[in-house]
Short mmCIF file of C-alpha atoms and ligand atoms in Angstrom, two decimals:
data_model
loop_
_atom_site.label_atom_id
_atom_site.label_comp_id
_atom_site.label_asym_id
_atom_site.label_seq_id
_atom_site.Cartn_x
_atom_site.Cartn_y
_atom_site.Cartn_z
CA MET A 1 99.71 36.90 14.76
CA THR A 2 98.73 39.81 17.01
CA ALA A 3 96.94 41.33 13.97
CA PHE A 4 95.08 37.98 13.44
CA LEU A 5 94.12 37.83 17.16
CA LYS A 6 92.95 41.41 17.06
CA ARG A 7 90.79 40.69 14.04
CA LEU A 8 89.35 37.60 15.80
CA VAL A 9 88.55 39.57 18.93
CA SER A 10 87.02 42.38 16.93
CA GLN A 11 84.95 39.92 14.94
CA ALA A 12 83.74 38.22 18.03
CA LEU A 13 82.83 41.58 19.62
CA SER A 14 81.02 42.65 16.49
CA ASN A 15 78.91 39.36 16.53
CA LEU A 16 78.18 39.87 20.14
CA ARG A 17 77.04 43.41 19.50
CA LYS A 18 74.76 42.26 16.71
CA GLU A 19 73.14 39.76 19.13
CA VAL A 20 72.37 42.44 21.73
CA ARG A 21 71.54 45.14 19.24
CA PRO A 22 68.02 46.45 20.02
CA THR A 23 65.51 44.57 17.97
CA ASN A 24 61.82 44.75 17.71
CA ASN A 25 61.67 42.09 20.33
CA ILE A 26 63.54 44.28 22.90
CA LYS A 27 60.99 47.15 22.09
CA LYS A 28 58.36 44.77 23.42
CA PHE A 29 59.30 45.49 27.03
CA ALA A 30 58.99 49.27 26.98
CA THR A 31 57.54 50.75 30.22
CA GLU A 32 56.86 54.07 28.59
CA ALA A 33 56.61 55.21 24.96
CA THR A 34 56.20 58.44 23.06
CA ILE A 35 53.08 58.57 21.05
CA LYS A 36 52.08 61.13 18.39
CA THR A 37 48.45 62.19 18.55
CA LYS A 38 46.11 62.70 15.57
CA PRO A 39 45.89 66.25 14.33
CA TYR A 40 43.41 68.53 16.07
CA LYS A 41 41.31 71.29 14.65
CA LEU A 42 40.98 74.49 16.62
CA HIS A 43 38.48 77.24 17.07
CA ARG A 44 39.38 80.59 18.78
CA LEU A 45 42.48 78.95 20.45
CA ASP A 46 46.11 80.05 20.12
CA THR A 47 47.51 76.98 21.83
CA SER A 48 46.78 73.36 21.11
CA PRO A 49 46.73 70.13 23.12
CA LEU A 50 50.00 68.33 23.04
CA THR A 51 50.82 66.39 19.91
CA GLU A 52 53.52 64.13 21.19
CA VAL A 53 52.94 62.55 24.63
CA LYS A 54 54.34 59.91 26.98
CA VAL A 55 52.11 56.87 27.66
CA THR A 56 53.12 54.42 30.35
CA LYS A 57 52.59 50.65 30.29
CA GLU A 58 50.14 51.00 33.27
CA GLU A 59 48.17 53.63 31.36
CA ALA A 60 48.13 51.51 28.17
CA LYS A 61 46.91 48.52 30.11
CA ASP A 62 44.27 50.54 31.88
CA TYR A 63 42.89 52.15 28.67
CA TYR A 64 42.84 48.86 26.73
CA LYS A 65 41.07 47.03 29.56
CA LYS A 66 38.44 49.84 30.03
CA MET A 67 37.74 49.93 26.26
CA PHE A 68 37.55 46.16 26.13
CA ILE A 69 35.14 46.09 29.03
CA LEU A 70 32.89 48.68 27.40
CA ARG A 71 32.78 46.55 24.19
CA SER A 72 32.21 43.35 26.00
CA LEU A 73 29.48 44.95 28.03
CA GLU A 74 27.71 46.14 24.94
CA ASN A 75 28.09 42.75 23.23
CA ALA A 76 26.41 41.25 26.25
CA THR A 77 23.70 43.91 26.14
CA PHE A 78 23.04 43.22 22.52
CA THR A 79 22.73 39.45 23.08
CA LEU A 80 20.31 39.96 26.00
CA ALA A 81 18.21 42.43 24.06
CA LYS A 82 17.94 40.17 21.02
CA ALA A 83 16.84 37.38 23.27
CA ASN A 84 14.07 39.74 24.60
CA LEU A 85 15.64 39.75 28.13
CA ILE A 86 15.98 43.48 27.87
CA ARG A 87 12.79 45.20 26.98
CA GLY A 88 12.18 48.77 25.83
CA PHE A 89 14.72 51.30 24.67
CA CYS A 90 18.26 50.27 24.42
CA HIS A 91 21.14 52.18 22.73
CA ILE A 92 24.47 50.39 22.10
CA TYR A 93 27.71 52.32 22.44
CA SER A 94 30.08 50.06 20.50
CA GLY A 95 32.51 51.93 18.37
CA GLU A 96 32.62 54.90 20.75
CA GLU A 97 34.85 53.45 23.47
CA ALA A 98 37.93 55.76 22.92
CA ALA A 99 35.67 58.83 23.23
CA ALA A 100 34.49 57.73 26.70
CA VAL A 101 37.73 56.17 28.07
CA GLY A 102 40.02 58.88 26.79
CA ALA A 103 37.80 61.51 28.37
CA TYR A 104 37.13 59.58 31.56
CA VAL A 105 40.80 59.09 32.53
CA VAL A 106 41.35 62.71 32.72
CA MET A 107 38.48 63.51 35.16
CA THR A 108 39.06 64.22 38.80
CA PRO A 109 36.63 63.45 41.64
CA GLU A 110 35.45 67.11 41.65
CA ASP A 111 34.04 66.85 38.21
CA LEU A 112 30.29 66.40 37.72
CA VAL A 113 28.78 64.79 34.57
CA ALA A 114 25.49 64.92 32.63
CA SER A 115 25.18 62.74 29.60
CA PRO A 116 22.70 61.73 26.99
CA TYR A 117 20.86 58.32 26.88
CA ARG A 118 23.55 56.20 25.24
CA ILE A 119 25.08 55.67 28.56
CA HIS A 120 25.97 52.02 29.40
CA GLY A 121 29.65 52.66 28.96
CA TRP A 122 29.64 55.93 30.89
CA ALA A 123 27.46 54.41 33.62
CA TYR A 124 30.21 51.77 34.11
CA LEU A 125 33.09 54.15 33.96
CA MET A 126 31.47 56.49 36.48
CA GLY A 127 31.31 53.78 39.13
CA ASN A 128 28.61 51.18 38.41
CA SER A 129 29.60 47.51 37.97
CA VAL A 130 28.98 45.67 34.79
CA LEU A 131 26.46 43.60 36.60
CA GLY A 132 24.71 46.75 37.97
CA VAL A 133 24.45 48.05 34.42
CA LEU A 134 23.21 44.87 32.82
CA ALA A 135 20.82 44.00 35.68
CA GLU A 136 19.39 47.62 35.40
CA MET A 137 18.36 46.64 31.93
CA THR A 138 17.04 43.15 32.80
CA ALA A 139 15.24 44.59 35.96
CA ARG A 140 16.91 42.27 38.45
CA THR A 141 17.66 42.96 42.16
CA SER A 142 21.39 43.57 41.37
CA ALA A 143 20.50 46.58 39.18
CA CYS A 144 22.47 49.74 39.79
CA GLN A 145 19.25 51.85 40.12
CA ARG A 146 16.92 49.16 41.40
CA GLY A 147 15.37 48.99 37.86
CA LYS A 148 14.01 52.54 38.14
CA GLY A 149 16.06 53.84 35.21
CA GLY A 150 16.58 51.08 32.57
CA SER A 151 18.97 51.46 29.71
CA MET A 152 18.82 55.36 29.46
CA HIS A 153 18.75 56.44 32.99
CA MET A 154 21.68 55.29 35.08
CA TYR A 155 23.36 57.37 37.72
CA HIS A 156 26.27 57.48 40.21
CA ASP A 157 27.74 59.70 42.87
CA ARG A 158 28.80 62.45 40.45
CA PHE A 159 27.06 61.13 37.38
CA PHE A 160 23.68 62.83 36.85
CA GLY A 161 22.55 60.44 34.14
CA GLY A 162 21.22 59.53 31.44
CA PHE A 163 18.85 62.00 29.76
CA GLY A 164 16.31 60.77 27.24
CA ILE A 165 15.22 64.18 26.07
CA VAL A 166 17.73 64.97 23.33
CA GLY A 167 19.88 67.90 24.16
CA SER A 168 18.79 68.17 27.87
CA SER A 169 22.09 67.03 29.19
CA VAL A 170 23.54 70.26 28.04
CA PRO A 171 21.68 72.80 30.20
CA VAL A 172 22.02 70.35 33.16
CA GLY A 173 25.78 70.08 32.59
CA THR A 174 25.93 73.78 32.46
CA GLY A 175 24.04 73.92 35.78
CA LEU A 176 26.59 71.56 37.18
CA ALA A 177 29.37 73.93 36.11
CA PHE A 178 27.49 76.78 37.63
CA ALA A 179 27.18 74.85 40.97
CA LEU A 180 30.84 74.16 41.00
CA LYS A 181 31.79 77.77 40.36
CA TYR A 182 29.30 79.00 42.84
CA LYS A 183 30.63 76.67 45.57
CA GLY A 184 34.26 77.44 44.75
CA VAL A 185 35.03 73.80 43.92
CA LYS A 186 37.91 73.21 41.46
CA GLY A 187 36.08 70.92 39.14
CA VAL A 188 34.54 70.94 35.71
CA GLY A 189 30.87 70.51 34.77
CA TRP A 190 30.54 68.07 31.83
CA ALA A 191 27.69 68.36 29.32
CA ILE A 192 28.01 65.43 27.06
CA TYR A 193 25.79 65.43 23.98
CA GLY A 194 25.43 63.95 20.51
CA ASP A 195 25.60 65.51 17.00
CA GLY A 196 21.84 65.35 16.74
CA ALA A 197 21.38 67.11 20.02
CA ALA A 198 23.85 69.78 18.79
CA ASN A 199 21.18 71.27 16.63
CA GLN A 200 18.81 71.79 19.62
CA GLY A 201 17.87 75.36 20.76
CA GLN A 202 18.54 74.62 24.39
CA VAL A 203 22.22 73.97 23.52
CA PHE A 204 22.71 77.50 22.32
CA GLU A 205 20.92 78.88 25.42
CA ALA A 206 23.28 76.93 27.61
CA PHE A 207 26.28 78.05 25.47
CA ASN A 208 25.23 81.64 25.94
CA LEU A 209 24.92 81.54 29.70
CA ALA A 210 28.07 79.42 30.06
CA LYS A 211 30.03 82.09 28.21
CA LEU A 212 28.32 85.09 29.76
CA TRP A 213 29.05 83.75 33.29
CA ASN A 214 32.43 82.29 32.43
CA LEU A 215 31.48 78.84 33.76
CA PRO A 216 34.04 75.91 33.95
CA CYS A 217 31.85 73.88 31.50
CA LEU A 218 33.17 71.22 29.19
CA PHE A 219 30.76 70.79 26.31
CA TYR A 220 31.69 67.34 25.17
CA LEU A 221 30.17 66.35 21.83
CA GLU A 222 30.29 62.70 20.85
CA ASN A 223 29.84 63.07 17.17
CA ASN A 224 29.08 59.52 15.93
CA GLY A 225 28.04 60.73 12.50
CA TYR A 226 24.37 60.11 12.94
CA GLY A 227 21.30 61.31 14.82
CA TYR A 228 18.35 58.93 15.03
CA SER A 229 18.73 57.84 11.38
CA THR A 230 20.05 61.02 9.84
CA SER A 231 23.56 61.74 8.90
CA ILE A 232 25.14 65.00 10.20
CA GLU A 233 25.29 66.33 6.63
CA ARG A 234 21.55 66.02 6.30
CA ALA A 235 20.73 67.49 9.68
CA ALA A 236 23.28 70.31 10.26
CA ALA A 237 24.00 73.39 8.18
CA ASN A 238 27.41 73.59 9.88
CA ILE A 239 28.99 70.23 10.60
CA ASP A 240 32.01 71.77 12.30
CA PHE A 241 30.44 71.37 15.68
CA TYR A 242 33.47 72.51 17.54
CA THR A 243 33.05 76.00 16.11
CA ARG A 244 29.38 76.28 16.98
CA GLY A 245 29.87 77.81 20.41
CA ASP A 246 30.36 81.16 18.70
CA LEU A 247 32.66 82.92 21.26
CA ILE A 248 33.42 79.63 23.04
CA PRO A 249 36.62 78.11 21.83
CA GLY A 250 36.58 74.58 20.55
CA ILE A 251 38.65 71.61 19.60
CA TRP A 252 38.02 68.85 17.06
CA VAL A 253 39.72 65.53 17.98
CA ASP A 254 39.77 62.10 16.38
CA GLY A 255 37.43 60.30 18.79
CA MET A 256 38.60 56.89 17.69
CA ASP A 257 42.03 57.57 19.20
CA VAL A 258 42.06 57.23 22.93
CA ILE A 259 45.32 59.18 23.46
CA SER A 260 44.33 62.06 21.27
CA VAL A 261 40.95 62.27 23.15
CA ARG A 262 42.92 62.18 26.49
CA GLU A 263 45.09 65.09 25.49
CA ALA A 264 42.29 67.17 24.03
CA ILE A 265 40.21 66.72 27.20
CA LYS A 266 43.24 67.36 29.40
CA PHE A 267 43.72 70.58 27.58
CA ALA A 268 40.11 71.44 27.80
CA ARG A 269 39.85 70.75 31.54
CA GLU A 270 42.93 72.96 32.23
CA PHE A 271 41.43 75.65 30.09
CA CYS A 272 38.33 75.72 32.15
CA LEU A 273 40.01 75.44 35.45
CA GLU A 274 42.34 78.26 34.70
CA GLY A 275 39.30 80.55 34.67
CA ASN A 276 38.87 80.85 30.89
CA GLY A 277 35.26 79.85 30.86
CA PRO A 278 33.62 77.08 28.81
CA ILE A 279 35.08 75.05 25.89
CA VAL A 280 33.59 72.71 23.30
CA VAL A 281 35.34 69.45 22.50
CA GLU A 282 34.10 67.50 19.49
CA ALA A 283 35.21 63.89 19.40
CA ALA A 284 34.60 62.35 15.92
CA THR A 285 33.67 58.81 16.57
CA TYR A 286 31.31 56.20 15.08
CA ARG A 287 28.54 53.88 16.21
CA TYR A 288 28.48 50.38 14.80
CA HIS A 289 24.91 49.37 15.81
CA GLY A 290 21.69 51.00 14.72
CA HIS A 291 20.41 53.97 16.72
CA SER A 292 18.65 51.63 19.13
CA ILE A 293 18.07 47.87 19.33
CA SER A 294 15.09 48.13 17.04
CA ASP A 295 17.04 49.81 14.22
CA PRO A 296 19.26 47.57 12.06
CA GLY A 297 21.16 50.69 11.14
CA THR A 298 21.75 49.84 7.65
CA THR A 299 18.92 51.58 5.77
CA TYR A 300 20.54 55.06 5.95
CA ARG A 301 24.14 53.98 5.62
CA THR A 302 25.86 51.05 3.91
CA ARG A 303 27.18 47.88 5.37
CA GLU A 304 30.42 48.68 3.63
CA GLU A 305 30.72 51.96 5.55
CA ILE A 306 30.29 50.24 8.85
CA GLN A 307 32.73 47.39 7.83
CA ALA A 308 35.39 49.90 6.65
CA VAL A 309 35.36 51.78 10.06
CA ARG A 310 35.47 48.40 11.90
CA GLN A 311 38.45 47.38 9.84
CA GLN A 312 40.40 50.56 9.65
CA ARG A 313 39.50 52.84 12.59
CA ASP A 314 38.22 50.62 15.32
CA PRO A 315 39.38 52.27 18.61
CA ILE A 316 40.22 49.02 20.31
CA THR A 317 42.12 47.14 17.52
CA THR A 318 44.03 50.33 16.48
CA PHE A 319 45.07 50.97 20.08
CA LYS A 320 46.06 47.31 20.46
CA ALA A 321 48.26 47.54 17.33
CA LEU A 322 49.85 50.67 18.62
CA ILE A 323 50.74 49.45 22.10
CA LEU A 324 52.04 46.18 20.62
CA GLU A 325 54.18 48.15 18.22
CA LYS A 326 55.44 50.44 21.00
CA GLY A 327 56.14 47.50 23.09
CA LEU A 328 54.06 48.74 25.97
CA LEU A 329 52.17 45.40 26.09
CA ILE A 330 52.91 42.00 24.63
CA GLU A 331 50.37 39.69 22.96
CA GLU A 332 50.15 37.45 26.09
CA GLU A 333 49.31 40.39 28.31
CA ILE A 334 46.58 41.46 25.90
CA LYS A 335 45.19 38.04 25.73
CA SER A 336 45.13 37.73 29.53
CA ILE A 337 43.29 41.06 29.86
CA GLU A 338 40.70 39.90 27.23
CA THR A 339 40.19 36.53 28.92
CA GLU A 340 39.62 38.05 32.31
CA VAL A 341 37.21 40.69 31.00
CA LYS A 342 35.26 38.11 29.01
CA THR A 343 35.01 35.79 31.98
CA ASP A 344 33.79 38.63 34.32
CA VAL A 345 31.35 39.99 31.75
CA ASN A 346 29.96 36.48 31.06
CA GLU A 347 29.46 35.91 34.77
CA ALA A 348 27.73 39.25 35.15
CA SER A 349 25.55 38.59 32.18
CA GLU A 350 24.45 35.29 33.56
CA ARG A 351 23.60 36.76 36.99
CA ALA A 352 21.73 39.57 35.22
CA VAL A 353 19.16 37.01 34.13
CA LYS A 354 19.35 34.71 37.14
CA ASP A 355 18.95 37.17 40.03
CA PRO A 356 15.31 37.65 41.13
CA ILE A 357 13.13 40.08 39.22
CA ILE A 358 12.59 43.38 41.03
CA ASN A 359 9.41 43.28 42.99
CA ALA A 360 6.47 45.17 41.57
CA SER A 361 6.17 47.03 44.92
CA GLU A 362 9.26 48.92 43.90
CA LEU A 363 7.05 50.82 41.55
CA THR A 364 5.63 52.78 44.50
CA THR A 365 8.88 53.09 46.35
CA ASP A 366 10.95 56.29 46.43
CA ILE A 367 8.66 58.32 44.18
CA TYR A 368 9.20 61.27 46.44
CA SER A 369 12.14 61.91 48.76
CA GLU A 370 9.60 62.69 51.44
CA CYS A 371 6.34 60.59 51.41
CA LEU A 372 3.75 63.26 52.35
CA GLU A 373 1.01 61.00 51.17
CA PRO A 374 1.00 57.38 52.46
CA HIS A 375 -0.51 56.00 49.37
CA ILE A 376 -0.15 56.34 45.65
CA ARG A 377 -3.32 56.50 43.56
CA ASN A 378 -3.74 53.16 41.62
CA ILE A 379 -5.71 52.59 38.41
CA THR A 380 -8.88 52.65 40.47
CA PRO A 381 -9.31 54.85 43.57
CA PHE A 382 -10.29 51.78 45.67
CA ASN A 383 -6.96 49.92 45.80
CA PRO A 384 -4.30 52.56 46.48
CA LEU A 385 -0.67 51.41 46.63
CA GLN A 386 1.51 52.06 49.55
CA HIS A 387 4.21 54.60 49.09
CA LYS A 388 7.49 53.49 50.65
CA ARG A 389 10.83 55.16 51.21
CA LEU A 390 13.93 53.12 50.83
CA GLY A 391 16.47 55.80 50.04
CA ARG A 392 18.69 56.64 47.10
CA ALA A 393 18.53 53.97 44.38
CA ILE A 394 22.26 54.51 43.78
CA ASN A 395 24.66 51.68 44.41
CA LEU A 396 27.81 53.34 45.68
CA LYS A 397 29.81 50.18 46.48
C1 LIG B 401 13.64 66.56 22.41
C2 LIG B 401 13.69 65.27 21.62
N1 LIG B 401 13.43 65.28 20.34
C3 LIG B 401 13.60 64.10 19.68
C4 LIG B 401 13.77 62.88 20.31
C5 LIG B 401 13.85 61.58 19.54
N2 LIG B 401 15.25 61.22 19.41
C6 LIG B 401 15.81 60.27 20.18
S1 LIG B 401 17.43 60.03 19.86
C7 LIG B 401 17.36 61.12 18.58
C8 LIG B 401 18.74 61.40 17.87
C9 LIG B 401 19.85 61.87 18.67
O1 LIG B 401 21.02 61.86 18.05
P1 LIG B 401 22.40 62.15 18.67
O2 LIG B 401 22.31 63.35 19.57
O3 LIG B 401 23.40 62.30 17.56
O4 LIG B 401 22.76 60.95 19.66
P2 LIG B 401 23.14 59.44 19.30
O5 LIG B 401 21.92 58.62 19.24
O6 LIG B 401 23.86 59.44 18.00
O7 LIG B 401 24.05 59.00 20.35
C10 LIG B 401 16.20 61.69 18.45
C11 LIG B 401 15.86 62.74 17.48
C12 LIG B 401 13.99 62.99 21.73
N3 LIG B 401 14.25 61.88 22.39
N4 LIG B 401 13.95 64.21 22.33
MG1 LIG B 402 24.81 60.90 16.98
#
């Protein structure tokens, strides 16, 4: 009898244990998870960024939301441009979200950034609102630079733009690093550039000075596989861009993986701040749209290629799958982030075409920081335009 009872009790306990045994469902409520990064490639470095890291629920939520905002912002940009509500140059960043968000989350307020013209995402991350960015392109009063910059030239407190001359963000970023070192500020100067820009002469001049003067400069290459309409293989004799700083160490990172980017950039920032001088980080990413809004982007690459990246390596869907699998976020939380972002971006997008168009008098406003001449010459000498000073066209709210 006792043996029978013992068996019964042991059976009941075993059943109970089965019920509370950790299952996939329980994993869904993790507040922190260990994540393996993608392999890095190194140039002139003995140590590597971390390959296994902790990611908290809050971080996962933040990165997912930021990437989703960037994608939604660009979807809205594309729609407005196709409807001719955005005129002129317009370069879409979709596909490259992990490269920006993974890097941005490591920055500190001391860092100063210069970037190329594909900047809507960076302009948002660096402090502008979605409305400010969209309205800058539709030339409405809510624009972040009062319409003076447009798609390629957006700025913020420590964001120096937005450079349309390919490669020119590199010497400017190097200059920012010089300024930080000169002033004794513990920050890093960021020179963000593209794979096309990487072949420019000024890049190597900047590399040389940065290494010679041991500047805390992070040369951050967003390699999206293509220049204007030319693949890296057709444009560069050496496509291992992370090795092209010569004596400057470099890291190659999978730029579609937000956590790997974060770790590579974390390592690179510390490297600079520890007095080791400049470093190159190459993030291998991909752009889904054509070079600009006027390029369908399918004459020099196949639709299948784009489709394959979207399906297999998309930075947002792969991160979503990872955080769901790790239990950092559940489906409902992801849905609620997406709904909130879509609503906000839709509202911003509507306002970006409803707010008043910027007055033409702005054309002669703030051309110089000090108006030495009261008037600006017009198309004829008889009707000069008044020169006005309103102050910095940077929206710091
Ligand atoms: C000095 C200079 N040369 C050429 C151009 C024309 N141009 C505009 S974008 C571009 C390609 C740049 O490619 P990449 O650096 O890879 O940036 P991505 O467009 O891929 O972001 C070229 C050649 C320019 N704007 N400036
Ligand atoms: Mg490119």
